[in-house]
GROMACS .gro file of C-alpha atoms in nm:
model
  401
    1UNK     CA    1   3.898   3.500  -2.285
    2UNK     CA    2   4.101   3.180  -2.309
    3UNK     CA    3   4.086   2.896  -2.057
    4UNK     CA    4   4.428   2.860  -1.896
    5UNK     CA    5   4.599   2.554  -1.756
    6UNK     CA    6   4.929   2.590  -1.578
    7UNK     CA    7   5.190   2.318  -1.596
    8UNK     CA    8   5.212   2.345  -1.219
    9UNK     CA    9   4.856   2.208  -1.201
   10UNK     CA   10   4.971   1.881  -1.352
   11UNK     CA   11   5.095   1.608  -1.120
   12UNK     CA   12   5.425   1.486  -1.258
   13UNK     CA   13   5.354   1.139  -1.120
   14UNK     CA   14   5.044   1.094  -1.336
   15UNK     CA   15   5.063   1.005  -1.703
   16UNK     CA   16   4.758   1.170  -1.860
   17UNK     CA   17   4.841   1.036  -2.204
   18UNK     CA   18   4.791   1.367  -2.392
   19UNK     CA   19   5.028   1.539  -2.628
   20UNK     CA   20   5.119   1.903  -2.689
   21UNK     CA   21   5.100   2.067  -3.029
   22UNK     CA   22   5.443   2.233  -3.034
   23UNK     CA   23   5.372   2.418  -3.358
   24UNK     CA   24   5.082   2.609  -3.206
   25UNK     CA   25   5.213   2.653  -2.854
   26UNK     CA   26   5.076   2.971  -2.695
   27UNK     CA   27   5.087   3.140  -2.360
   28UNK     CA   28   4.907   3.406  -2.167
   29UNK     CA   29   5.228   3.597  -2.147
   30UNK     CA   30   5.521   3.542  -2.381
   31UNK     CA   31   5.753   3.609  -2.092
   32UNK     CA   32   5.595   3.325  -1.891
   33UNK     CA   33   5.619   2.995  -2.083
   34UNK     CA   34   5.458   2.807  -1.792
   35UNK     CA   35   5.113   2.881  -1.934
   36UNK     CA   36   4.948   2.642  -2.174
   37UNK     CA   37   4.610   2.691  -2.343
   38UNK     CA   38   4.365   2.404  -2.368
   39UNK     CA   39   4.374   2.449  -2.745
   40UNK     CA   40   4.738   2.339  -2.739
   41UNK     CA   41   4.649   2.002  -2.589
   42UNK     CA   42   4.548   1.706  -2.802
   43UNK     CA   43   4.242   1.580  -2.612
   44UNK     CA   44   4.206   1.268  -2.825
   45UNK     CA   45   4.335   1.018  -2.573
   46UNK     CA   46   4.212   0.695  -2.416
   47UNK     CA   47   4.176   0.639  -2.043
   48UNK     CA   48   4.271   0.286  -1.948
   49UNK     CA   49   4.042   0.134  -1.688
   50UNK     CA   50   4.213  -0.060  -1.410
   51UNK     CA   51   4.206  -0.433  -1.459
   52UNK     CA   52   3.976  -0.610  -1.215
   53UNK     CA   53   4.164  -0.879  -1.031
   54UNK     CA   54   4.085  -1.120  -0.755
   55UNK     CA   55   4.145  -0.932  -0.426
   56UNK     CA   56   4.262  -1.257  -0.268
   57UNK     CA   57   4.637  -1.265  -0.329
   58UNK     CA   58   4.670  -1.623  -0.212
   59UNK     CA   59   4.411  -1.897  -0.189
   60UNK     CA   60   4.345  -2.047   0.152
   61UNK     CA   61   4.528  -2.376   0.191
   62UNK     CA   62   4.236  -2.596   0.294
   63UNK     CA   63   4.358  -2.923   0.155
   64UNK     CA   64   4.120  -2.904  -0.139
   65UNK     CA   65   3.810  -2.900   0.082
   66UNK     CA   66   3.682  -2.571  -0.060
   67UNK     CA   67   3.634  -2.405   0.280
   68UNK     CA   68   3.717  -2.061   0.144
   69UNK     CA   69   3.473  -2.095  -0.146
   70UNK     CA   70   3.203  -2.238   0.078
   71UNK     CA   71   3.224  -1.934   0.307
   72UNK     CA   72   3.225  -1.705   0.004
   73UNK     CA   73   2.911  -1.883  -0.113
   74UNK     CA   74   2.739  -1.827   0.221
   75UNK     CA   75   2.828  -1.457   0.222
   76UNK     CA   76   2.720  -1.414  -0.139
   77UNK     CA   77   2.397  -1.603  -0.069
   78UNK     CA   78   2.315  -1.373   0.221
   79UNK     CA   79   2.343  -1.071  -0.007
   80UNK     CA   80   2.139  -1.249  -0.272
   81UNK     CA   81   1.866  -1.291  -0.014
   82UNK     CA   82   1.881  -0.919   0.061
   83UNK     CA   83   1.850  -0.840  -0.309
   84UNK     CA   84   1.554  -1.077  -0.343
   85UNK     CA   85   1.376  -0.885  -0.068
   86UNK     CA   86   1.431  -0.557  -0.247
   87UNK     CA   87   1.332  -0.703  -0.583
   88UNK     CA   88   1.010  -0.844  -0.437
   89UNK     CA   89   0.924  -0.504  -0.292
   90UNK     CA   90   0.989  -0.345  -0.631
   91UNK     CA   91   0.772  -0.595  -0.817
   92UNK     CA   92   0.487  -0.536  -0.576
   93UNK     CA   93   0.514  -0.159  -0.618
   94UNK     CA   94   0.631  -0.081  -0.265
   95UNK     CA   95   0.963   0.073  -0.368
   96UNK     CA   96   1.144   0.188  -0.681
   97UNK     CA   97   1.388  -0.018  -0.882
   98UNK     CA   98   1.691   0.148  -0.725
   99UNK     CA   99   1.596   0.067  -0.367
  100UNK     CA  100   1.859   0.016  -0.098
  101UNK     CA  101   1.806  -0.359  -0.052
  102UNK     CA  102   1.838  -0.444  -0.420
  103UNK     CA  103   2.142  -0.224  -0.474
  104UNK     CA  104   2.319  -0.320  -0.153
  105UNK     CA  105   2.249  -0.686  -0.220
  106UNK     CA  106   2.405  -0.661  -0.565
  107UNK     CA  107   2.706  -0.473  -0.429
  108UNK     CA  108   2.752  -0.738  -0.162
  109UNK     CA  109   2.730  -1.019  -0.415
  110UNK     CA  110   2.990  -0.854  -0.636
  111UNK     CA  111   3.217  -0.788  -0.338
  112UNK     CA  112   3.215  -1.139  -0.196
  113UNK     CA  113   3.235  -1.309  -0.534
  114UNK     CA  114   3.565  -1.126  -0.570
  115UNK     CA  115   3.703  -1.349  -0.294
  116UNK     CA  116   3.650  -1.671  -0.485
  117UNK     CA  117   3.966  -1.876  -0.504
  118UNK     CA  118   4.159  -1.876  -0.829
  119UNK     CA  119   4.094  -2.248  -0.857
  120UNK     CA  120   3.718  -2.192  -0.833
  121UNK     CA  121   3.731  -1.919  -1.097
  122UNK     CA  122   3.915  -2.159  -1.326
  123UNK     CA  123   3.660  -2.433  -1.261
  124UNK     CA  124   3.372  -2.197  -1.332
  125UNK     CA  125   3.528  -2.100  -1.664
  126UNK     CA  126   3.572  -2.465  -1.751
  127UNK     CA  127   3.209  -2.540  -1.664
  128UNK     CA  128   3.091  -2.236  -1.863
  129UNK     CA  129   3.281  -2.352  -2.169
  130UNK     CA  130   3.149  -2.707  -2.136
  131UNK     CA  131   2.787  -2.591  -2.107
  132UNK     CA  132   2.821  -2.352  -2.400
  133UNK     CA  133   2.966  -2.624  -2.620
  134UNK     CA  134   2.694  -2.877  -2.529
  135UNK     CA  135   2.434  -2.936  -2.800
  136UNK     CA  136   2.071  -2.896  -2.691
  137UNK     CA  137   1.911  -2.807  -2.358
  138UNK     CA  138   1.906  -3.166  -2.230
  139UNK     CA  139   2.276  -3.193  -2.296
  140UNK     CA  140   2.340  -2.859  -2.128
  141UNK     CA  141   2.142  -2.976  -1.827
  142UNK     CA  142   2.347  -3.294  -1.797
  143UNK     CA  143   2.671  -3.103  -1.843
  144UNK     CA  144   2.582  -2.856  -1.567
  145UNK     CA  145   2.507  -3.145  -1.331
  146UNK     CA  146   2.819  -3.343  -1.420
  147UNK     CA  147   3.065  -3.053  -1.407
  148UNK     CA  148   2.934  -2.943  -1.067
  149UNK     CA  149   2.894  -3.285  -0.906
  150UNK     CA  150   3.243  -3.395  -1.005
  151UNK     CA  151   3.402  -3.085  -0.853
  152UNK     CA  152   3.382  -3.066  -0.471
  153UNK     CA  153   3.484  -2.701  -0.483
  154UNK     CA  154   3.210  -2.600  -0.728
  155UNK     CA  155   2.952  -2.799  -0.533
  156UNK     CA  156   3.064  -2.656  -0.199
  157UNK     CA  157   3.031  -2.301  -0.328
  158UNK     CA  158   2.685  -2.368  -0.474
  159UNK     CA  159   2.561  -2.532  -0.154
  160UNK     CA  160   2.704  -2.249   0.054
  161UNK     CA  161   2.497  -1.998  -0.144
  162UNK     CA  162   2.180  -2.189  -0.052
  163UNK     CA  163   2.235  -2.186   0.324
  164UNK     CA  164   2.097  -1.832   0.380
  165UNK     CA  165   1.805  -1.911   0.146
  166UNK     CA  166   1.680  -2.175   0.386
  167UNK     CA  167   1.640  -1.933   0.674
  168UNK     CA  168   1.326  -1.746   0.561
  169UNK     CA  169   1.166  -2.072   0.447
  170UNK     CA  170   1.230  -2.234   0.783
  171UNK     CA  171   1.123  -1.921   0.974
  172UNK     CA  172   0.799  -1.874   0.782
  173UNK     CA  173   0.706  -2.240   0.807
  174UNK     CA  174   0.762  -2.264   1.179
  175UNK     CA  175   0.590  -1.930   1.241
  176UNK     CA  176   0.283  -2.050   1.048
  177UNK     CA  177   0.268  -2.367   1.255
  178UNK     CA  178   0.302  -2.182   1.584
  179UNK     CA  179   0.044  -1.922   1.482
  180UNK     CA  180  -0.206  -2.192   1.385
  181UNK     CA  181  -0.168  -2.365   1.720
  182UNK     CA  182  -0.192  -2.033   1.904
  183UNK     CA  183  -0.507  -1.905   1.735
  184UNK     CA  184  -0.668  -2.248   1.709
  185UNK     CA  185  -0.578  -2.431   2.032
  186UNK     CA  186  -0.780  -2.735   1.927
  187UNK     CA  187  -0.606  -2.760   1.590
  188UNK     CA  188  -0.512  -3.112   1.496
  189UNK     CA  189  -0.156  -3.212   1.420
  190UNK     CA  190  -0.254  -3.251   1.057
  191UNK     CA  191  -0.379  -2.892   1.040
  192UNK     CA  192  -0.068  -2.753   1.207
  193UNK     CA  193   0.152  -2.956   0.973
  194UNK     CA  194  -0.039  -2.830   0.672
  195UNK     CA  195  -0.013  -2.469   0.783
  196UNK     CA  196   0.360  -2.497   0.848
  197UNK     CA  197   0.419  -2.665   0.512
  198UNK     CA  198   0.212  -2.401   0.332
  199UNK     CA  199   0.410  -2.124   0.499
  200UNK     CA  200   0.738  -2.277   0.389
  201UNK     CA  201   0.624  -2.347   0.032
  202UNK     CA  202   0.467  -2.004  -0.005
  203UNK     CA  203   0.783  -1.829   0.108
  204UNK     CA  204   0.995  -2.035  -0.129
  205UNK     CA  205   0.755  -1.953  -0.410
  206UNK     CA  206   0.776  -1.580  -0.340
  207UNK     CA  207   1.155  -1.594  -0.342
  208UNK     CA  208   1.153  -1.774  -0.676
  209UNK     CA  209   0.901  -1.526  -0.816
  210UNK     CA  210   1.112  -1.228  -0.707
  211UNK     CA  211   1.425  -1.378  -0.862
  212UNK     CA  212   1.263  -1.453  -1.198
  213UNK     CA  213   1.063  -1.130  -1.210
  214UNK     CA  214   1.365  -0.910  -1.132
  215UNK     CA  215   1.585  -1.084  -1.387
  216UNK     CA  216   1.314  -1.046  -1.653
  217UNK     CA  217   1.284  -0.676  -1.570
  218UNK     CA  218   1.659  -0.622  -1.593
  219UNK     CA  219   1.691  -0.812  -1.921
  220UNK     CA  220   1.432  -0.586  -2.081
  221UNK     CA  221   1.621  -0.271  -1.986
  222UNK     CA  222   1.937  -0.408  -2.151
  223UNK     CA  223   1.771  -0.447  -2.492
  224UNK     CA  224   1.894  -0.219  -2.771
  225UNK     CA  225   1.690   0.083  -2.868
  226UNK     CA  226   1.644  -0.058  -3.219
  227UNK     CA  227   1.456  -0.353  -3.071
  228UNK     CA  228   1.239  -0.132  -2.854
  229UNK     CA  229   1.154   0.097  -3.142
  230UNK     CA  230   0.997  -0.191  -3.331
  231UNK     CA  231   0.756  -0.274  -3.049
  232UNK     CA  232   0.406  -0.128  -3.103
  233UNK     CA  233   0.321  -0.117  -2.732
  234UNK     CA  234   0.637   0.080  -2.665
  235UNK     CA  235   0.551   0.325  -2.942
  236UNK     CA  236   0.202   0.361  -2.800
  237UNK     CA  237   0.342   0.462  -2.460
  238UNK     CA  238   0.568   0.717  -2.626
  239UNK     CA  239   0.267   0.861  -2.805
  240UNK     CA  240   0.088   0.892  -2.470
  241UNK     CA  241   0.366   1.120  -2.344
  242UNK     CA  242   0.595   0.880  -2.158
  243UNK     CA  243   0.968   0.928  -2.196
  244UNK     CA  244   1.174   0.647  -2.350
  245UNK     CA  245   1.304   0.534  -2.012
  246UNK     CA  246   0.962   0.552  -1.849
  247UNK     CA  247   0.805   0.351  -2.129
  248UNK     CA  248   1.075   0.084  -2.107
  249UNK     CA  249   1.051   0.053  -1.730
  250UNK     CA  250   0.672   0.043  -1.743
  251UNK     CA  251   0.666  -0.245  -1.992
  252UNK     CA  252   0.958  -0.425  -1.826
  253UNK     CA  253   0.785  -0.413  -1.488
  254UNK     CA  254   0.458  -0.545  -1.630
  255UNK     CA  255   0.625  -0.834  -1.810
  256UNK     CA  256   0.843  -0.903  -1.506
  257UNK     CA  257   0.534  -0.933  -1.290
  258UNK     CA  258   0.377  -1.178  -1.535
  259UNK     CA  259   0.690  -1.395  -1.527
  260UNK     CA  260   0.701  -1.372  -1.148
  261UNK     CA  261   0.338  -1.479  -1.111
  262UNK     CA  262   0.386  -1.777  -1.341
  263UNK     CA  263   0.702  -1.877  -1.153
  264UNK     CA  264   0.525  -1.860  -0.818
  265UNK     CA  265   0.249  -2.092  -0.939
  266UNK     CA  266   0.495  -2.339  -1.087
  267UNK     CA  267   0.708  -2.335  -0.775
  268UNK     CA  268   0.417  -2.428  -0.553
  269UNK     CA  269   0.281  -2.684  -0.802
  270UNK     CA  270   0.618  -2.856  -0.845
  271UNK     CA  271   0.628  -2.921  -0.473
  272UNK     CA  272   0.324  -3.142  -0.511
  273UNK     CA  273   0.524  -3.418  -0.682
  274UNK     CA  274   0.616  -3.717  -0.460
  275UNK     CA  275   0.916  -3.627  -0.246
  276UNK     CA  276   0.913  -3.264  -0.353
  277UNK     CA  277   0.838  -3.130  -0.005
  278UNK     CA  278   1.082  -3.332   0.203
  279UNK     CA  279   1.326  -3.046   0.257
  280UNK     CA  280   1.061  -2.778   0.307
  281UNK     CA  281   0.881  -2.987   0.570
  282UNK     CA  282   1.206  -3.058   0.748
  283UNK     CA  283   1.291  -2.686   0.756
  284UNK     CA  284   0.941  -2.609   0.886
  285UNK     CA  285   0.987  -2.862   1.165
  286UNK     CA  286   0.708  -3.094   1.049
  287UNK     CA  287   0.908  -3.345   0.847
  288UNK     CA  288   0.749  -3.687   0.820
  289UNK     CA  289   0.984  -3.982   0.881
  290UNK     CA  290   1.072  -4.173   0.565
  291UNK     CA  291   1.070  -4.550   0.561
  292UNK     CA  292   1.378  -4.755   0.488
  293UNK     CA  293   1.744  -4.745   0.576
  294UNK     CA  294   1.985  -4.458   0.547
  295UNK     CA  295   2.060  -4.510   0.179
  296UNK     CA  296   1.694  -4.551   0.090
  297UNK     CA  297   1.594  -4.233   0.272
  298UNK     CA  298   1.882  -4.042   0.113
  299UNK     CA  299   1.781  -4.162  -0.233
  300UNK     CA  300   1.417  -4.063  -0.179
  301UNK     CA  301   1.512  -3.719  -0.057
  302UNK     CA  302   1.765  -3.658  -0.334
  303UNK     CA  303   1.534  -3.776  -0.610
  304UNK     CA  304   1.230  -3.581  -0.495
  305UNK     CA  305   1.409  -3.255  -0.430
  306UNK     CA  306   1.628  -3.263  -0.741
  307UNK     CA  307   1.330  -3.321  -0.972
  308UNK     CA  308   1.128  -3.049  -0.797
  309UNK     CA  309   1.406  -2.794  -0.815
  310UNK     CA  310   1.484  -2.878  -1.178
  311UNK     CA  311   1.121  -2.810  -1.267
  312UNK     CA  312   1.115  -2.490  -1.065
  313UNK     CA  313   1.439  -2.342  -1.200
  314UNK     CA  314   1.388  -2.463  -1.555
  315UNK     CA  315   1.038  -2.319  -1.574
  316UNK     CA  316   1.164  -1.994  -1.424
  317UNK     CA  317   1.413  -1.957  -1.709
  318UNK     CA  318   1.136  -2.042  -1.955
  319UNK     CA  319   0.897  -1.778  -1.819
  320UNK     CA  320   1.174  -1.519  -1.824
  321UNK     CA  321   1.248  -1.593  -2.188
  322UNK     CA  322   0.880  -1.575  -2.281
  323UNK     CA  323   0.861  -1.235  -2.112
  324UNK     CA  324   1.160  -1.092  -2.300
  325UNK     CA  325   1.027  -1.251  -2.617
  326UNK     CA  326   0.731  -1.010  -2.606
  327UNK     CA  327   0.970  -0.728  -2.697
  328UNK     CA  328   1.253  -0.919  -2.865
  329UNK     CA  329   1.108  -1.207  -3.073
  330UNK     CA  330   1.459  -1.331  -3.154
  331UNK     CA  331   1.502  -1.466  -2.798
  332UNK     CA  332   1.457  -1.842  -2.783
  333UNK     CA  333   1.202  -1.968  -2.533
  334UNK     CA  334   1.436  -2.248  -2.423
  335UNK     CA  335   1.752  -2.040  -2.389
  336UNK     CA  336   1.925  -2.132  -2.063
  337UNK     CA  337   1.645  -2.363  -1.951
  338UNK     CA  338   1.863  -2.673  -1.946
  339UNK     CA  339   2.143  -2.506  -1.752
  340UNK     CA  340   1.902  -2.360  -1.497
  341UNK     CA  341   1.732  -2.696  -1.447
  342UNK     CA  342   2.066  -2.873  -1.410
  343UNK     CA  343   2.203  -2.625  -1.157
  344UNK     CA  344   1.882  -2.645  -0.959
  345UNK     CA  345   1.890  -3.024  -0.952
  346UNK     CA  346   2.257  -3.054  -0.859
  347UNK     CA  347   2.215  -2.826  -0.557
  348UNK     CA  348   1.881  -2.965  -0.437
  349UNK     CA  349   1.992  -3.326  -0.461
  350UNK     CA  350   2.245  -3.322  -0.176
  351UNK     CA  351   2.018  -3.110   0.043
  352UNK     CA  352   1.727  -3.345  -0.016
  353UNK     CA  353   1.949  -3.643   0.064
  354UNK     CA  354   2.049  -3.483   0.392
  355UNK     CA  355   1.687  -3.413   0.482
  356UNK     CA  356   1.597  -3.771   0.399
  357UNK     CA  357   1.871  -3.912   0.618
  358UNK     CA  358   1.781  -3.692   0.914
  359UNK     CA  359   1.414  -3.781   0.878
  360UNK     CA  360   1.494  -4.118   1.033
  361UNK     CA  361   1.561  -3.940   1.362
  362UNK     CA  362   1.233  -3.753   1.361
  363UNK     CA  363   0.971  -3.904   1.592
  364UNK     CA  364   0.652  -4.005   1.420
  365UNK     CA  365   0.394  -3.730   1.455
  366UNK     CA  366   0.091  -3.895   1.611
  367UNK     CA  367  -0.250  -3.736   1.618
  368UNK     CA  368  -0.342  -3.624   1.968
  369UNK     CA  369  -0.647  -3.840   2.042
  370UNK     CA  370  -0.734  -3.630   2.346
  371UNK     CA  371  -0.809  -3.332   2.122
  372UNK     CA  372  -1.128  -3.354   1.922
  373UNK     CA  373  -1.252  -3.086   1.691
  374UNK     CA  374  -1.606  -2.949   1.699
  375UNK     CA  375  -1.682  -3.135   1.377
  376UNK     CA  376  -1.587  -3.467   1.535
  377UNK     CA  377  -1.821  -3.404   1.827
  378UNK     CA  378  -2.111  -3.316   1.599
  379UNK     CA  379  -2.057  -3.625   1.381
  380UNK     CA  380  -2.043  -3.850   1.687
  381UNK     CA  381  -2.360  -3.696   1.833
  382UNK     CA  382  -2.549  -3.738   1.505
  383UNK     CA  383  -2.448  -4.102   1.484
  384UNK     CA  384  -2.575  -4.170   1.835
  385UNK     CA  385  -2.912  -4.008   1.758
  386UNK     CA  386  -2.957  -4.188   1.426
  387UNK     CA  387  -2.827  -4.520   1.548
  388UNK     CA  388  -2.577  -4.531   1.262
  389UNK     CA  389  -2.219  -4.630   1.346
  390UNK     CA  390  -1.981  -4.339   1.383
  391UNK     CA  391  -1.770  -4.326   1.066
  392UNK     CA  392  -1.455  -4.231   1.251
  393UNK     CA  393  -1.485  -4.539   1.469
  394UNK     CA  394  -1.545  -4.757   1.163
  395UNK     CA  395  -1.225  -4.642   0.993
  396UNK     CA  396  -1.022  -4.654   1.314
  397UNK     CA  397  -1.123  -5.008   1.405
  398UNK     CA  398  -0.994  -5.313   1.217
  399UNK     CA  399  -1.224  -5.458   0.953
  400UNK     CA  400  -1.324  -5.823   0.990
  401UNK     CA  401  -1.428  -6.039   0.701
   0.00000   0.00000   0.00000
């Protein structure tokens, strides 16, 4: 029995792009030429996909300030944060790869990035071309910094994306400080400051780990089958009964976790450099005032944060490459490292400068002398019994020669 298609079933307003073989035209009933068999239709046709265009018909006239692109950056950054949460849950085994947070975050990023101004899209293409044409990772790093810093619109969009990222860091840091004071009422200011700083740095490290780990995972799944087939570990999993997709996801997740762990450690370690914690402490509410005038404080904050972020982002790209390299040896370990370091530095610099400037308004955190810990009391008592001077008093009092 033939499959029948009536001409009445075809919408005249739609161009399907198929042709009819007139020489072999047939019908269910010779008296009814409105019938057309599927065999009479040439099914070798191409379906043209709609061209993706910027949904913004006209750019916002903001006098070149980049307000539209800044807001787009904030919205995109908020969805990036959502995706990071889902990716972290996936890496820790709490949810599957296709969890709601990761997928919704990606959809939100794609949606809001569609509202970038035409000028910003042009500037991004120009920056992309300049970075690609730069020779060597150091040159690519400098190009990424220069192209972004010299374009207020590019910089505004990049800074806007970072605004939502500060919220969990600030929240975790302040929560850690409050919790320390709550559970340890006699906690010194130094202890509370340390706990708040650790909470902020740890949260930032987890976010970096999730970002690097998820990207490493996704890059593995995009590798060609020919590359996978040459990997002995992959072949071993197939021999154990895993399907091709299961074997790929299993290896990708393991290597993604390794990259994430390395990134977390580097993120925390890079904050140990001088000036590397200025922004995190400020967000946690325990920022220490910097010495000097406005320009000096801004320079200290910008230098410390830009170097820290360059190390963090550059090493993240490195660890991702090393992970993919385990399956695809052709991947260079330094691929994209310079660009990642440059983009990290150019965004962290202005934020660090702002934190440095505002640190001049922060009152100096003095130790509460009325609160003494149990250890202080024991040391003082021992000194009185032994007749030895109390060490705390010795260091607190001026030394005479």
